[in-house]
PDB file of C-alpha atoms and ligand atoms in Angstrom:
ATOM      1  CA  ALA A   1      -0.390  36.183 -63.684  1.00  0.00           C
ATOM      2  CA  LYS A   2       0.959  34.400 -66.685  1.00  0.00           C
ATOM      3  CA  ASP A   3       2.410  36.321 -69.618  1.00  0.00           C
ATOM      4  CA  LEU A   4       1.086  34.955 -72.867  1.00  0.00           C
ATOM      5  CA  GLY A   5       3.014  37.481 -74.977  1.00  0.00           C
ATOM      6  CA  ARG A   6       1.619  40.394 -76.926  1.00  0.00           C
ATOM      7  CA  GLY A   7       0.488  41.959 -73.522  1.00  0.00           C
ATOM      8  CA  MET A   8      -2.112  39.245 -72.807  1.00  0.00           C
ATOM      9  CA  THR A   9      -2.105  37.749 -69.347  1.00  0.00           C
ATOM     10  CA  ILE A  10      -4.249  35.268 -67.544  1.00  0.00           C
ATOM     11  CA  ASP A  11      -4.899  35.468 -63.815  1.00  0.00           C
ATOM     12  CA  PHE A  12      -4.759  32.275 -61.796  1.00  0.00           C
ATOM     13  CA  ASP A  13      -6.184  32.111 -58.375  1.00  0.00           C
ATOM     14  CA  ASP A  14      -3.017  30.691 -56.907  1.00  0.00           C
ATOM     15  CA  SER A  15      -4.175  30.727 -53.359  1.00  0.00           C
ATOM     16  CA  PHE A  16      -6.952  28.223 -54.053  1.00  0.00           C
ATOM     17  CA  ASP A  17      -4.548  25.857 -55.830  1.00  0.00           C
ATOM     18  CA  ASP A  18      -1.894  26.100 -53.127  1.00  0.00           C
ATOM     19  CA  ASP A  19      -4.483  25.423 -50.345  1.00  0.00           C
ATOM     20  CA  ALA A  20      -5.781  22.373 -52.087  1.00  0.00           C
ATOM     21  CA  LEU A  21      -2.281  21.169 -52.738  1.00  0.00           C
ATOM     22  CA  GLN A  22      -1.240  21.664 -49.220  1.00  0.00           C
ATOM     23  CA  GLN A  23      -4.264  19.877 -47.956  1.00  0.00           C
ATOM     24  CA  SER A  24      -3.647  16.842 -50.124  1.00  0.00           C
ATOM     25  CA  GLU A  25       0.037  16.876 -49.136  1.00  0.00           C
ATOM     26  CA  LEU A  26      -0.863  16.885 -45.482  1.00  0.00           C
ATOM     27  CA  GLU A  27      -3.388  14.123 -46.101  1.00  0.00           C
ATOM     28  CA  SER A  28      -0.825  11.847 -47.726  1.00  0.00           C
ATOM     29  CA  GLN A  29       1.746  12.598 -44.953  1.00  0.00           C
ATOM     30  CA  LEU A  30      -0.905  11.682 -42.379  1.00  0.00           C
ATOM     31  CA  ARG A  31      -1.725   8.515 -44.213  1.00  0.00           C
ATOM     32  CA  ALA A  32       1.915   7.564 -44.310  1.00  0.00           C
ATOM     33  CA  THR A  33       2.301   8.163 -40.644  1.00  0.00           C
ATOM     34  CA  LEU A  34      -0.798   6.031 -39.771  1.00  0.00           C
ATOM     35  CA  LEU A  35       0.335   3.223 -42.118  1.00  0.00           C
ATOM     36  CA  ASN A  36       3.739   3.231 -40.176  1.00  0.00           C
ATOM     37  CA  ASP A  37       1.874   3.149 -36.812  1.00  0.00           C
ATOM     38  CA  GLY A  38       3.572   6.480 -36.187  1.00  0.00           C
ATOM     39  CA  MET A  39       0.854   8.373 -34.324  1.00  0.00           C
ATOM     40  CA  SER A  40       2.050   9.159 -30.817  1.00  0.00           C
ATOM     41  CA  VAL A  41       0.158   9.768 -27.649  1.00  0.00           C
ATOM     42  CA  MET A  42       0.665  12.013 -24.621  1.00  0.00           C
ATOM     43  CA  PHE A  43      -1.170  11.638 -21.332  1.00  0.00           C
ATOM     44  CA  GLN A  44      -2.642  14.389 -19.177  1.00  0.00           C
ATOM     45  CA  PRO A  45      -3.156  13.578 -15.464  1.00  0.00           C
ATOM     46  CA  LEU A  46      -6.664  13.691 -13.899  1.00  0.00           C
ATOM     47  CA  ILE A  47      -6.609  14.905 -10.327  1.00  0.00           C
ATOM     48  CA  ASP A  48      -8.923  13.906  -7.434  1.00  0.00           C
ATOM     49  CA  ALA A  49     -10.522  17.212  -6.330  1.00  0.00           C
ATOM     50  CA  GLN A  50     -10.322  16.343  -2.664  1.00  0.00           C
ATOM     51  CA  SER A  51      -7.076  14.527  -2.192  1.00  0.00           C
ATOM     52  CA  GLY A  52      -5.102  16.009  -5.109  1.00  0.00           C
ATOM     53  CA  ALA A  53      -3.943  12.552  -6.079  1.00  0.00           C
ATOM     54  CA  VAL A  54      -3.631  11.497  -9.776  1.00  0.00           C
ATOM     55  CA  THR A  55      -6.456   9.134 -10.428  1.00  0.00           C
ATOM     56  CA  GLY A  56      -6.235   8.776 -14.150  1.00  0.00           C
ATOM     57  CA  VAL A  57      -4.976  10.178 -17.494  1.00  0.00           C
ATOM     58  CA  GLU A  58      -6.503  11.367 -20.752  1.00  0.00           C
ATOM     59  CA  ALA A  59      -4.779  10.155 -23.855  1.00  0.00           C
ATOM     60  CA  LEU A  60      -4.204  12.865 -26.448  1.00  0.00           C
ATOM     61  CA  ALA A  61      -3.007  12.132 -29.977  1.00  0.00           C
ATOM     62  CA  ARG A  62       0.136  13.898 -31.107  1.00  0.00           C
ATOM     63  CA  TRP A  63       1.517  14.085 -34.662  1.00  0.00           C
ATOM     64  CA  ARG A  64       5.015  15.219 -35.627  1.00  0.00           C
ATOM     65  CA  LYS A  65       5.736  15.268 -39.251  1.00  0.00           C
ATOM     66  CA  GLU A  66       9.050  13.976 -40.476  1.00  0.00           C
ATOM     67  CA  ALA A  67      10.594  17.460 -40.561  1.00  0.00           C
ATOM     68  CA  GLY A  68       9.777  17.713 -36.915  1.00  0.00           C
ATOM     69  CA  THR A  69       6.814  20.118 -37.182  1.00  0.00           C
ATOM     70  CA  ALA A  70       4.076  19.359 -34.754  1.00  0.00           C
ATOM     71  CA  ILE A  71       0.570  19.597 -36.141  1.00  0.00           C
ATOM     72  CA  SER A  72      -2.299  20.389 -33.797  1.00  0.00           C
ATOM     73  CA  PRO A  73      -5.052  17.744 -33.184  1.00  0.00           C
ATOM     74  CA  ASP A  74      -7.459  20.559 -34.022  1.00  0.00           C
ATOM     75  CA  VAL A  75      -6.034  20.312 -37.548  1.00  0.00           C
ATOM     76  CA  PHE A  76      -5.332  16.664 -38.048  1.00  0.00           C
ATOM     77  CA  ILE A  77      -8.368  15.127 -36.404  1.00  0.00           C
ATOM     78  CA  PRO A  78     -10.790  16.985 -38.651  1.00  0.00           C
ATOM     79  CA  LEU A  79      -8.447  16.126 -41.595  1.00  0.00           C
ATOM     80  CA  ALA A  80      -8.508  12.329 -40.660  1.00  0.00           C
ATOM     81  CA  GLU A  81     -12.356  12.618 -40.469  1.00  0.00           C
ATOM     82  CA  ARG A  82     -12.640  14.134 -43.917  1.00  0.00           C
ATOM     83  CA  ALA A  83     -10.218  11.696 -45.473  1.00  0.00           C
ATOM     84  CA  GLY A  84     -11.729   8.607 -44.087  1.00  0.00           C
ATOM     85  CA  MET A  85      -8.738   7.824 -41.764  1.00  0.00           C
ATOM     86  CA  ILE A  86     -10.363   8.519 -38.377  1.00  0.00           C
ATOM     87  CA  ASP A  87     -11.093   4.791 -37.669  1.00  0.00           C
ATOM     88  CA  LEU A  88      -7.516   3.958 -38.273  1.00  0.00           C
ATOM     89  CA  LEU A  89      -6.184   6.842 -36.198  1.00  0.00           C
ATOM     90  CA  GLY A  90      -8.646   6.276 -33.391  1.00  0.00           C
ATOM     91  CA  MET A  91      -7.758   2.589 -33.094  1.00  0.00           C
ATOM     92  CA  GLN A  92      -4.061   3.341 -33.221  1.00  0.00           C
ATOM     93  CA  VAL A  93      -4.390   5.836 -30.407  1.00  0.00           C
ATOM     94  CA  LEU A  94      -6.495   3.297 -28.396  1.00  0.00           C
ATOM     95  CA  ARG A  95      -4.041   0.389 -28.830  1.00  0.00           C
ATOM     96  CA  THR A  96      -0.976   2.576 -27.902  1.00  0.00           C
ATOM     97  CA  SER A  97      -2.865   4.026 -24.865  1.00  0.00           C
ATOM     98  CA  LEU A  98      -3.924   0.585 -23.572  1.00  0.00           C
ATOM     99  CA  HIS A  99      -0.501  -0.729 -24.003  1.00  0.00           C
ATOM    100  CA  ALA A 100       1.105   2.156 -22.097  1.00  0.00           C
ATOM    101  CA  ALA A 101      -1.601   2.164 -19.404  1.00  0.00           C
ATOM    102  CA  THR A 102      -0.918  -1.423 -18.408  1.00  0.00           C
ATOM    103  CA  ALA A 103       2.029  -0.012 -16.490  1.00  0.00           C
ATOM    104  CA  TRP A 104      -0.353   2.130 -14.335  1.00  0.00           C
ATOM    105  CA  PRO A 105      -2.844  -0.436 -12.980  1.00  0.00           C
ATOM    106  CA  ARG A 106      -4.508   1.923 -10.509  1.00  0.00           C
ATOM    107  CA  LEU A 107      -5.080   4.725 -13.041  1.00  0.00           C
ATOM    108  CA  SER A 108      -8.123   5.222 -15.212  1.00  0.00           C
ATOM    109  CA  LEU A 109      -7.567   5.855 -18.970  1.00  0.00           C
ATOM    110  CA  GLY A 110      -9.684   8.221 -21.000  1.00  0.00           C
ATOM    111  CA  VAL A 111      -9.591   8.012 -24.784  1.00  0.00           C
ATOM    112  CA  ASN A 112     -11.243  10.390 -27.213  1.00  0.00           C
ATOM    113  CA  VAL A 113     -13.476   8.958 -29.909  1.00  0.00           C
ATOM    114  CA  SER A 114     -14.764  10.791 -33.036  1.00  0.00           C
ATOM    115  CA  PRO A 115     -18.528  10.816 -33.655  1.00  0.00           C
ATOM    116  CA  LEU A 116     -17.667   9.184 -37.017  1.00  0.00           C
ATOM    117  CA  GLN A 117     -16.188   6.201 -35.164  1.00  0.00           C
ATOM    118  CA  LEU A 118     -19.483   5.626 -33.343  1.00  0.00           C
ATOM    119  CA  LYS A 119     -21.099   5.187 -36.764  1.00  0.00           C
ATOM    120  CA  ASN A 120     -18.857   2.169 -37.644  1.00  0.00           C
ATOM    121  CA  PRO A 121     -20.926  -0.902 -36.812  1.00  0.00           C
ATOM    122  CA  ARG A 122     -17.736  -2.739 -35.926  1.00  0.00           C
ATOM    123  CA  PHE A 123     -16.542  -0.088 -33.432  1.00  0.00           C
ATOM    124  CA  VAL A 124     -17.587  -1.864 -30.251  1.00  0.00           C
ATOM    125  CA  SER A 125     -16.132  -5.143 -31.315  1.00  0.00           C
ATOM    126  CA  GLN A 126     -12.918  -3.412 -32.308  1.00  0.00           C
ATOM    127  CA  VAL A 127     -12.634  -1.785 -28.943  1.00  0.00           C
ATOM    128  CA  GLN A 128     -13.250  -5.198 -27.268  1.00  0.00           C
ATOM    129  CA  GLU A 129     -10.596  -6.837 -29.333  1.00  0.00           C
ATOM    130  CA  ALA A 130      -8.064  -4.147 -28.429  1.00  0.00           C
ATOM    131  CA  ILE A 131      -8.900  -4.474 -24.688  1.00  0.00           C
ATOM    132  CA  LYS A 132      -8.436  -8.252 -24.817  1.00  0.00           C
ATOM    133  CA  ALA A 133      -5.215  -7.990 -26.849  1.00  0.00           C
ATOM    134  CA  ALA A 134      -3.764  -5.652 -24.185  1.00  0.00           C
ATOM    135  CA  ASP A 135      -5.192  -7.746 -21.226  1.00  0.00           C
ATOM    136  CA  PHE A 136      -6.738  -4.593 -19.903  1.00  0.00           C
ATOM    137  CA  ASP A 137      -9.544  -4.285 -17.356  1.00  0.00           C
ATOM    138  CA  PRO A 138     -12.378  -2.617 -19.376  1.00  0.00           C
ATOM    139  CA  ARG A 139     -13.674  -0.861 -16.257  1.00  0.00           C
ATOM    140  CA  ARG A 140     -10.471   1.326 -16.248  1.00  0.00           C
ATOM    141  CA  LEU A 141     -11.268   2.618 -19.749  1.00  0.00           C
ATOM    142  CA  THR A 142     -13.452   5.699 -20.291  1.00  0.00           C
ATOM    143  CA  VAL A 143     -14.361   6.573 -23.838  1.00  0.00           C
ATOM    144  CA  GLU A 144     -14.954  10.309 -24.307  1.00  0.00           C
ATOM    145  CA  VAL A 145     -17.492  11.338 -26.737  1.00  0.00           C
ATOM    146  CA  THR A 146     -18.623  14.829 -27.748  1.00  0.00           C
ATOM    147  CA  GLU A 147     -22.179  15.820 -27.948  1.00  0.00           C
ATOM    148  CA  GLY A 148     -22.459  16.356 -31.769  1.00  0.00           C
ATOM    149  CA  VAL A 149     -23.235  12.798 -32.501  1.00  0.00           C
ATOM    150  CA  LEU A 150     -26.088  12.713 -29.879  1.00  0.00           C
ATOM    151  CA  ILE A 151     -27.865  15.281 -31.961  1.00  0.00           C
ATOM    152  CA  SER A 152     -26.978  14.216 -35.525  1.00  0.00           C
ATOM    153  CA  ASN A 153     -27.254  10.478 -35.079  1.00  0.00           C
ATOM    154  CA  PRO A 154     -28.862   9.608 -31.742  1.00  0.00           C
ATOM    155  CA  GLU A 155     -29.792   6.097 -32.718  1.00  0.00           C
ATOM    156  CA  GLN A 156     -26.323   5.088 -33.791  1.00  0.00           C
ATOM    157  CA  ALA A 157     -24.755   6.841 -30.845  1.00  0.00           C
ATOM    158  CA  ARG A 158     -27.109   5.081 -28.470  1.00  0.00           C
ATOM    159  CA  ARG A 159     -26.247   1.667 -29.976  1.00  0.00           C
ATOM    160  CA  ALA A 160     -22.506   2.297 -29.638  1.00  0.00           C
ATOM    161  CA  ILE A 161     -22.780   3.698 -26.108  1.00  0.00           C
ATOM    162  CA  ASP A 162     -24.962   0.745 -24.988  1.00  0.00           C
ATOM    163  CA  GLY A 163     -22.470  -1.672 -26.615  1.00  0.00           C
ATOM    164  CA  LEU A 164     -19.527  -0.102 -24.802  1.00  0.00           C
ATOM    165  CA  LYS A 165     -21.273  -0.220 -21.465  1.00  0.00           C
ATOM    166  CA  LYS A 166     -22.228  -3.833 -22.099  1.00  0.00           C
ATOM    167  CA  ILE A 167     -18.471  -4.771 -22.442  1.00  0.00           C
ATOM    168  CA  GLY A 168     -17.753  -2.896 -19.209  1.00  0.00           C
ATOM    169  CA  VAL A 169     -16.285   0.304 -20.720  1.00  0.00           C
ATOM    170  CA  LYS A 170     -17.291   3.642 -19.230  1.00  0.00           C
ATOM    171  CA  VAL A 171     -18.622   6.559 -21.361  1.00  0.00           C
ATOM    172  CA  ALA A 172     -18.076  10.218 -20.639  1.00  0.00           C
ATOM    173  CA  LEU A 173     -19.695  13.218 -22.368  1.00  0.00           C
ATOM    174  CA  ASP A 174     -16.880  15.547 -23.381  1.00  0.00           C
ATOM    175  CA  ASP A 175     -16.931  19.404 -23.769  1.00  0.00           C
ATOM    176  CA  PHE A 176     -20.233  19.653 -21.902  1.00  0.00           C
ATOM    177  CA  GLY A 177     -21.540  23.200 -21.763  1.00  0.00           C
ATOM    178  CA  SER A 178     -19.959  24.233 -25.148  1.00  0.00           C
ATOM    179  CA  GLY A 179     -22.932  23.371 -27.271  1.00  0.00           C
ATOM    180  CA  TYR A 180     -26.352  22.012 -27.111  1.00  0.00           C
ATOM    181  CA  ALA A 181     -26.391  18.826 -25.064  1.00  0.00           C
ATOM    182  CA  SER A 182     -29.226  18.979 -22.665  1.00  0.00           C
ATOM    183  CA  ILE A 183     -29.690  17.485 -19.264  1.00  0.00           C
ATOM    184  CA  GLY A 184     -32.259  15.257 -20.945  1.00  0.00           C
ATOM    185  CA  SER A 185     -29.624  13.669 -23.172  1.00  0.00           C
ATOM    186  CA  LEU A 186     -27.483  12.918 -20.067  1.00  0.00           C
ATOM    187  CA  ARG A 187     -30.305  10.824 -18.724  1.00  0.00           C
ATOM    188  CA  ARG A 188     -31.135   9.133 -21.953  1.00  0.00           C
ATOM    189  CA  PHE A 189     -27.632   8.077 -22.862  1.00  0.00           C
ATOM    190  CA  GLY A 190     -26.604   6.941 -19.400  1.00  0.00           C
ATOM    191  CA  PHE A 191     -23.211   8.699 -19.281  1.00  0.00           C
ATOM    192  CA  ASP A 192     -20.804   7.621 -16.472  1.00  0.00           C
ATOM    193  CA  ARG A 193     -19.125  11.010 -16.364  1.00  0.00           C
ATOM    194  CA  ILE A 194     -19.451  14.506 -17.669  1.00  0.00           C
ATOM    195  CA  LYS A 195     -16.455  16.669 -18.613  1.00  0.00           C
ATOM    196  CA  VAL A 196     -17.213  20.367 -18.415  1.00  0.00           C
ATOM    197  CA  ASP A 197     -15.792  22.342 -21.209  1.00  0.00           C
ATOM    198  CA  ARG A 198     -12.830  24.616 -20.670  1.00  0.00           C
ATOM    199  CA  SER A 199     -14.838  27.642 -21.768  1.00  0.00           C
ATOM    200  CA  LEU A 200     -16.924  27.371 -18.530  1.00  0.00           C
ATOM    201  CA  VAL A 201     -13.755  27.308 -16.493  1.00  0.00           C
ATOM    202  CA  THR A 202     -12.219  30.244 -18.396  1.00  0.00           C
ATOM    203  CA  ALA A 203     -15.391  32.248 -17.959  1.00  0.00           C
ATOM    204  CA  LEU A 204     -14.841  32.221 -14.203  1.00  0.00           C
ATOM    205  CA  ASP A 205     -12.255  34.952 -14.715  1.00  0.00           C
ATOM    206  CA  LEU A 206     -14.413  37.132 -17.011  1.00  0.00           C
ATOM    207  CA  ASP A 207     -17.902  36.983 -15.968  1.00  0.00           C
ATOM    208  CA  HIS A 208     -19.252  37.154 -12.409  1.00  0.00           C
ATOM    209  CA  ASN A 209     -22.287  34.875 -13.337  1.00  0.00           C
ATOM    210  CA  ALA A 210     -19.919  32.070 -14.513  1.00  0.00           C
ATOM    211  CA  GLY A 211     -19.465  30.574 -11.053  1.00  0.00           C
ATOM    212  CA  ALA A 212     -23.288  30.257 -10.677  1.00  0.00           C
ATOM    213  CA  VAL A 213     -23.568  28.623 -14.137  1.00  0.00           C
ATOM    214  CA  LEU A 214     -20.872  26.171 -13.313  1.00  0.00           C
ATOM    215  CA  GLN A 215     -22.467  25.390  -9.970  1.00  0.00           C
ATOM    216  CA  ALA A 216     -25.952  24.858 -11.506  1.00  0.00           C
ATOM    217  CA  THR A 217     -24.428  22.570 -14.185  1.00  0.00           C
ATOM    218  CA  VAL A 218     -22.592  20.403 -11.650  1.00  0.00           C
ATOM    219  CA  ALA A 219     -25.657  20.377  -9.370  1.00  0.00           C
ATOM    220  CA  LEU A 220     -27.850  19.079 -12.189  1.00  0.00           C
ATOM    221  CA  ALA A 221     -25.270  16.356 -13.077  1.00  0.00           C
ATOM    222  CA  ASN A 222     -24.926  15.369  -9.448  1.00  0.00           C
ATOM    223  CA  ALA A 223     -28.728  15.166  -9.113  1.00  0.00           C
ATOM    224  CA  LEU A 224     -28.467  12.463 -11.850  1.00  0.00           C
ATOM    225  CA  GLN A 225     -25.562  10.934  -9.849  1.00  0.00           C
ATOM    226  CA  ILE A 226     -23.198  11.617 -12.651  1.00  0.00           C
ATOM    227  CA  PRO A 227     -19.684  12.698 -11.509  1.00  0.00           C
ATOM    228  CA  VAL A 228     -18.160  15.765 -13.123  1.00  0.00           C
ATOM    229  CA  THR A 229     -14.621  16.535 -14.341  1.00  0.00           C
ATOM    230  CA  ALA A 230     -13.553  20.167 -14.977  1.00  0.00           C
ATOM    231  CA  GLU A 231     -11.118  20.665 -17.785  1.00  0.00           C
ATOM    232  CA  GLY A 232      -8.658  23.448 -18.620  1.00  0.00           C
ATOM    233  CA  ILE A 233      -7.844  24.633 -15.038  1.00  0.00           C
ATOM    234  CA  GLU A 234      -4.849  26.974 -15.259  1.00  0.00           C
ATOM    235  CA  THR A 235      -4.982  28.943 -11.950  1.00  0.00           C
ATOM    236  CA  GLU A 236      -5.415  28.320  -8.255  1.00  0.00           C
ATOM    237  CA  GLN A 237      -8.431  30.691  -8.283  1.00  0.00           C
ATOM    238  CA  GLN A 238     -10.137  28.433 -10.926  1.00  0.00           C
ATOM    239  CA  ALA A 239      -9.341  25.359  -9.014  1.00  0.00           C
ATOM    240  CA  THR A 240     -10.897  26.744  -5.886  1.00  0.00           C
ATOM    241  CA  ALA A 241     -14.127  27.824  -7.642  1.00  0.00           C
ATOM    242  CA  VAL A 242     -14.299  24.502  -9.451  1.00  0.00           C
ATOM    243  CA  ARG A 243     -13.844  22.531  -6.179  1.00  0.00           C
ATOM    244  CA  LEU A 244     -16.571  24.587  -4.518  1.00  0.00           C
ATOM    245  CA  SER A 245     -18.911  23.868  -7.473  1.00  0.00           C
ATOM    246  CA  GLY A 246     -18.837  20.171  -6.662  1.00  0.00           C
ATOM    247  CA  CYS A 247     -16.603  18.709  -9.413  1.00  0.00           C
ATOM    248  CA  ASP A 248     -14.822  15.520  -8.109  1.00  0.00           C
ATOM    249  CA  GLU A 249     -12.020  15.562 -10.693  1.00  0.00           C
ATOM    250  CA  LEU A 250      -9.721  18.285 -12.135  1.00  0.00           C
ATOM    251  CA  GLN A 251      -7.641  18.576 -15.196  1.00  0.00           C
ATOM    252  CA  GLY A 252      -5.513  21.357 -16.554  1.00  0.00           C
ATOM    253  CA  TYR A 253      -2.097  22.940 -16.879  1.00  0.00           C
ATOM    254  CA  LEU A 254      -2.122  23.991 -13.358  1.00  0.00           C
ATOM    255  CA  PHE A 255      -1.599  20.316 -12.383  1.00  0.00           C
ATOM    256  CA  SER A 256       0.157  19.087 -15.448  1.00  0.00           C
ATOM    257  CA  ARG A 257       0.395  19.500 -19.226  1.00  0.00           C
ATOM    258  CA  PRO A 258       0.012  16.330 -21.259  1.00  0.00           C
ATOM    259  CA  VAL A 259       3.263  14.264 -20.825  1.00  0.00           C
ATOM    260  CA  SER A 260       4.891  11.183 -22.251  1.00  0.00           C
ATOM    261  CA  ALA A 261       4.067   7.656 -21.088  1.00  0.00           C
ATOM    262  CA  ASP A 262       7.552   7.502 -19.442  1.00  0.00           C
ATOM    263  CA  ALA A 263       6.789  10.600 -17.425  1.00  0.00           C
ATOM    264  CA  VAL A 264       3.507   9.099 -16.267  1.00  0.00           C
ATOM    265  CA  THR A 265       5.372   5.916 -15.245  1.00  0.00           C
ATOM    266  CA  ALA A 266       7.809   8.042 -13.288  1.00  0.00           C
ATOM    267  CA  LEU A 267       4.966   9.837 -11.524  1.00  0.00           C
ATOM    268  CA  TYR A 268       3.170   6.607 -10.847  1.00  0.00           C
ATOM    269  CA  CYS A 269       6.161   4.826  -9.321  1.00  0.00           C
ATOM    270  CA  GLU A 270       6.857   7.901  -7.098  1.00  0.00           C
ATOM    271  CA  ALA A 271       3.221   7.882  -5.859  1.00  0.00           C
ATOM    272  CA  GLU A 272       3.286   4.052  -5.200  1.00  0.00           C
ATOM    273  CA  SER A 273       6.590   4.191  -3.258  1.00  0.00           C
ATOM    274  CA  GLY A 274       5.738   7.406  -1.371  1.00  0.00           C
TER     275      GLY A 274
HETATM  276  P1  LIG B 301     -10.325  17.636 -25.664  1.00  0.00           P
HETATM  277  O1  LIG B 301     -10.777  16.179 -25.676  1.00  0.00           O
HETATM  278  O2  LIG B 301     -11.280  18.544 -24.989  1.00  0.00           O
HETATM  279  O3  LIG B 301      -8.905  17.632 -24.867  1.00  0.00           O
HETATM  280  C1  LIG B 301      -8.488  18.693 -23.967  1.00  0.00           C
HETATM  281  C2  LIG B 301      -7.628  19.691 -24.781  1.00  0.00           C
HETATM  282  O4  LIG B 301      -7.314  20.754 -23.835  1.00  0.00           O
HETATM  283  C3  LIG B 301      -6.235  19.101 -25.147  1.00  0.00           C
HETATM  284  O5  LIG B 301      -5.817  19.758 -26.337  1.00  0.00           O
HETATM  285  C4  LIG B 301      -5.425  19.528 -23.947  1.00  0.00           C
HETATM  286  O6  LIG B 301      -3.999  19.499 -24.207  1.00  0.00           O
HETATM  287  C5  LIG B 301      -5.913  20.904 -23.641  1.00  0.00           C
HETATM  288  N1  LIG B 301      -5.731  21.368 -22.391  1.00  0.00           N
HETATM  289  C6  LIG B 301      -5.677  20.645 -21.190  1.00  0.00           C
HETATM  290  N2  LIG B 301      -5.549  21.362 -20.125  1.00  0.00           N
HETATM  291  C7  LIG B 301      -5.419  22.737 -20.580  1.00  0.00           C
HETATM  292  C8  LIG B 301      -5.370  23.972 -19.908  1.00  0.00           C
HETATM  293  O7  LIG B 301      -5.208  24.119 -18.684  1.00  0.00           O
HETATM  294  N3  LIG B 301      -5.403  25.110 -20.738  1.00  0.00           N
HETATM  295  C9  LIG B 301      -5.521  24.915 -22.075  1.00  0.00           C
HETATM  296  N4  LIG B 301      -5.566  26.070 -22.807  1.00  0.00           N
HETATM  297  N5  LIG B 301      -5.683  23.786 -22.696  1.00  0.00           N
HETATM  298  C10 LIG B 301      -5.568  22.585 -22.009  1.00  0.00           C
HETATM  299  P2  LIG B 301      -5.197  19.029 -27.573  1.00  0.00           P
HETATM  300  O8  LIG B 301      -4.321  17.884 -27.060  1.00  0.00           O
HETATM  301  O9  LIG B 301      -4.542  19.983 -28.467  1.00  0.00           O
HETATM  302  O10 LIG B 301      -6.493  18.283 -28.242  1.00  0.00           O
HETATM  303  C11 LIG B 301      -7.484  19.115 -28.790  1.00  0.00           C
HETATM  304  C12 LIG B 301      -8.711  18.263 -29.116  1.00  0.00           C
HETATM  305  O11 LIG B 301      -8.342  17.318 -30.140  1.00  0.00           O
HETATM  306  C13 LIG B 301      -9.194  17.406 -28.055  1.00  0.00           C
HETATM  307  O12 LIG B 301      -9.941  18.243 -27.019  1.00  0.00           O
HETATM  308  C14 LIG B 301      -9.995  16.370 -28.685  1.00  0.00           C
HETATM  309  O13 LIG B 301     -11.227  16.902 -29.069  1.00  0.00           O
HETATM  310  C15 LIG B 301      -9.162  16.272 -29.953  1.00  0.00           C
HETATM  311  N6  LIG B 301      -8.291  14.968 -29.890  1.00  0.00           N
HETATM  312  C16 LIG B 301      -7.068  14.863 -29.303  1.00  0.00           C
HETATM  313  N7  LIG B 301      -6.679  13.537 -29.376  1.00  0.00           N
HETATM  314  C17 LIG B 301      -7.735  12.841 -30.058  1.00  0.00           C
HETATM  315  C18 LIG B 301      -7.862  11.520 -30.373  1.00  0.00           C
HETATM  316  O14 LIG B 301      -7.010  10.614 -30.212  1.00  0.00           O
HETATM  317  N8  LIG B 301      -9.062  11.214 -31.044  1.00  0.00           N
HETATM  318  C19 LIG B 301     -10.072  12.137 -31.335  1.00  0.00           C
HETATM  319  N9  LIG B 301     -11.139  11.766 -31.961  1.00  0.00           N
HETATM  320  N10 LIG B 301      -9.784  13.458 -30.953  1.00  0.00           N
HETATM  321  C20 LIG B 301      -8.727  13.808 -30.282  1.00  0.00           C
HETATM  322 CA1  LIG B 302     -11.447  14.749 -24.254  1.00  0.00          CA
HETATM  323 CA1  LIG B 303     -12.867  18.292 -23.600  1.00  0.00          CA
HETATM  324 CA1  LIG B 304     -12.302  20.169 -26.748  1.00  0.00          CA
END
């Protein structure tokens, strides 16, 4: 409250102003980072369910502010979407990832894409340019999309997905089982892979029906000949249940956290020489 003298005060709702100020500050810091090409990327290994070998990696954006504070993607991705910076962020992550992944010619590369990027009519040609510039085999790239866009903007989504497939890029449906995507949409959009959401894996520990739900989900996908990755595997018990359900690819802290490009290169060289 501000003292105006003679006992009169005015109350300000400070918390609102502080929030708005913090948001716009964070936004300009993010903009500065992107303009400096300063977004970094970590890579989480994808594991073949049968052999246990690393078959690919998923690229995950990482933002460290100048003071060293790490901001979660769950914060800065929505911020970039609201502030009109997601195209820039997404393409930066893609270029960095393609560049790094040229050192791992036998691994696939998964890159996340925001539903808003699919709305950009230039998206597919931008992806194609980035692939060309990195001299990358498009068949090694999988673009991961979440189901939101399939419901809110099915026509735009279909155009972008068809375009990606035409240039040889694979498309995965991310976070499957967390929302509303139906088996029907799997057929219509022609996904090359499904990534089952971590919540279905976590449920294995809590709910004795969860195993059956997971098995039914994977069986449906397999009936459509779509391979399935399970995310967020943290324990051996989860890995066993997920293998039994018929997933062909595993991802989670049990195998590896997201690591630097250099760490992937070390892993890769070890596997090649061993
Ligand atoms: P996502 O695409 O579902 O990525 C998987 C998230 O789960 C990652 O979180 C990863 O670090 C985390 N994770 C992997 N294994 C485990 C596990 O065993 N246990 C637990 N608790 N978590 C695990 P991260 O890196 O914080 O990313 C969060 C989300 O932010 C991503 O979810 C994705 O939706 C989004 N995101 C990240 N990078 C990008 C990007 O470059 N572009 C876009 N559009 N979105 C991104
Ligand atoms: Ca993903
Ligand atoms: Ca996911
Ligand atoms: Ca997620």
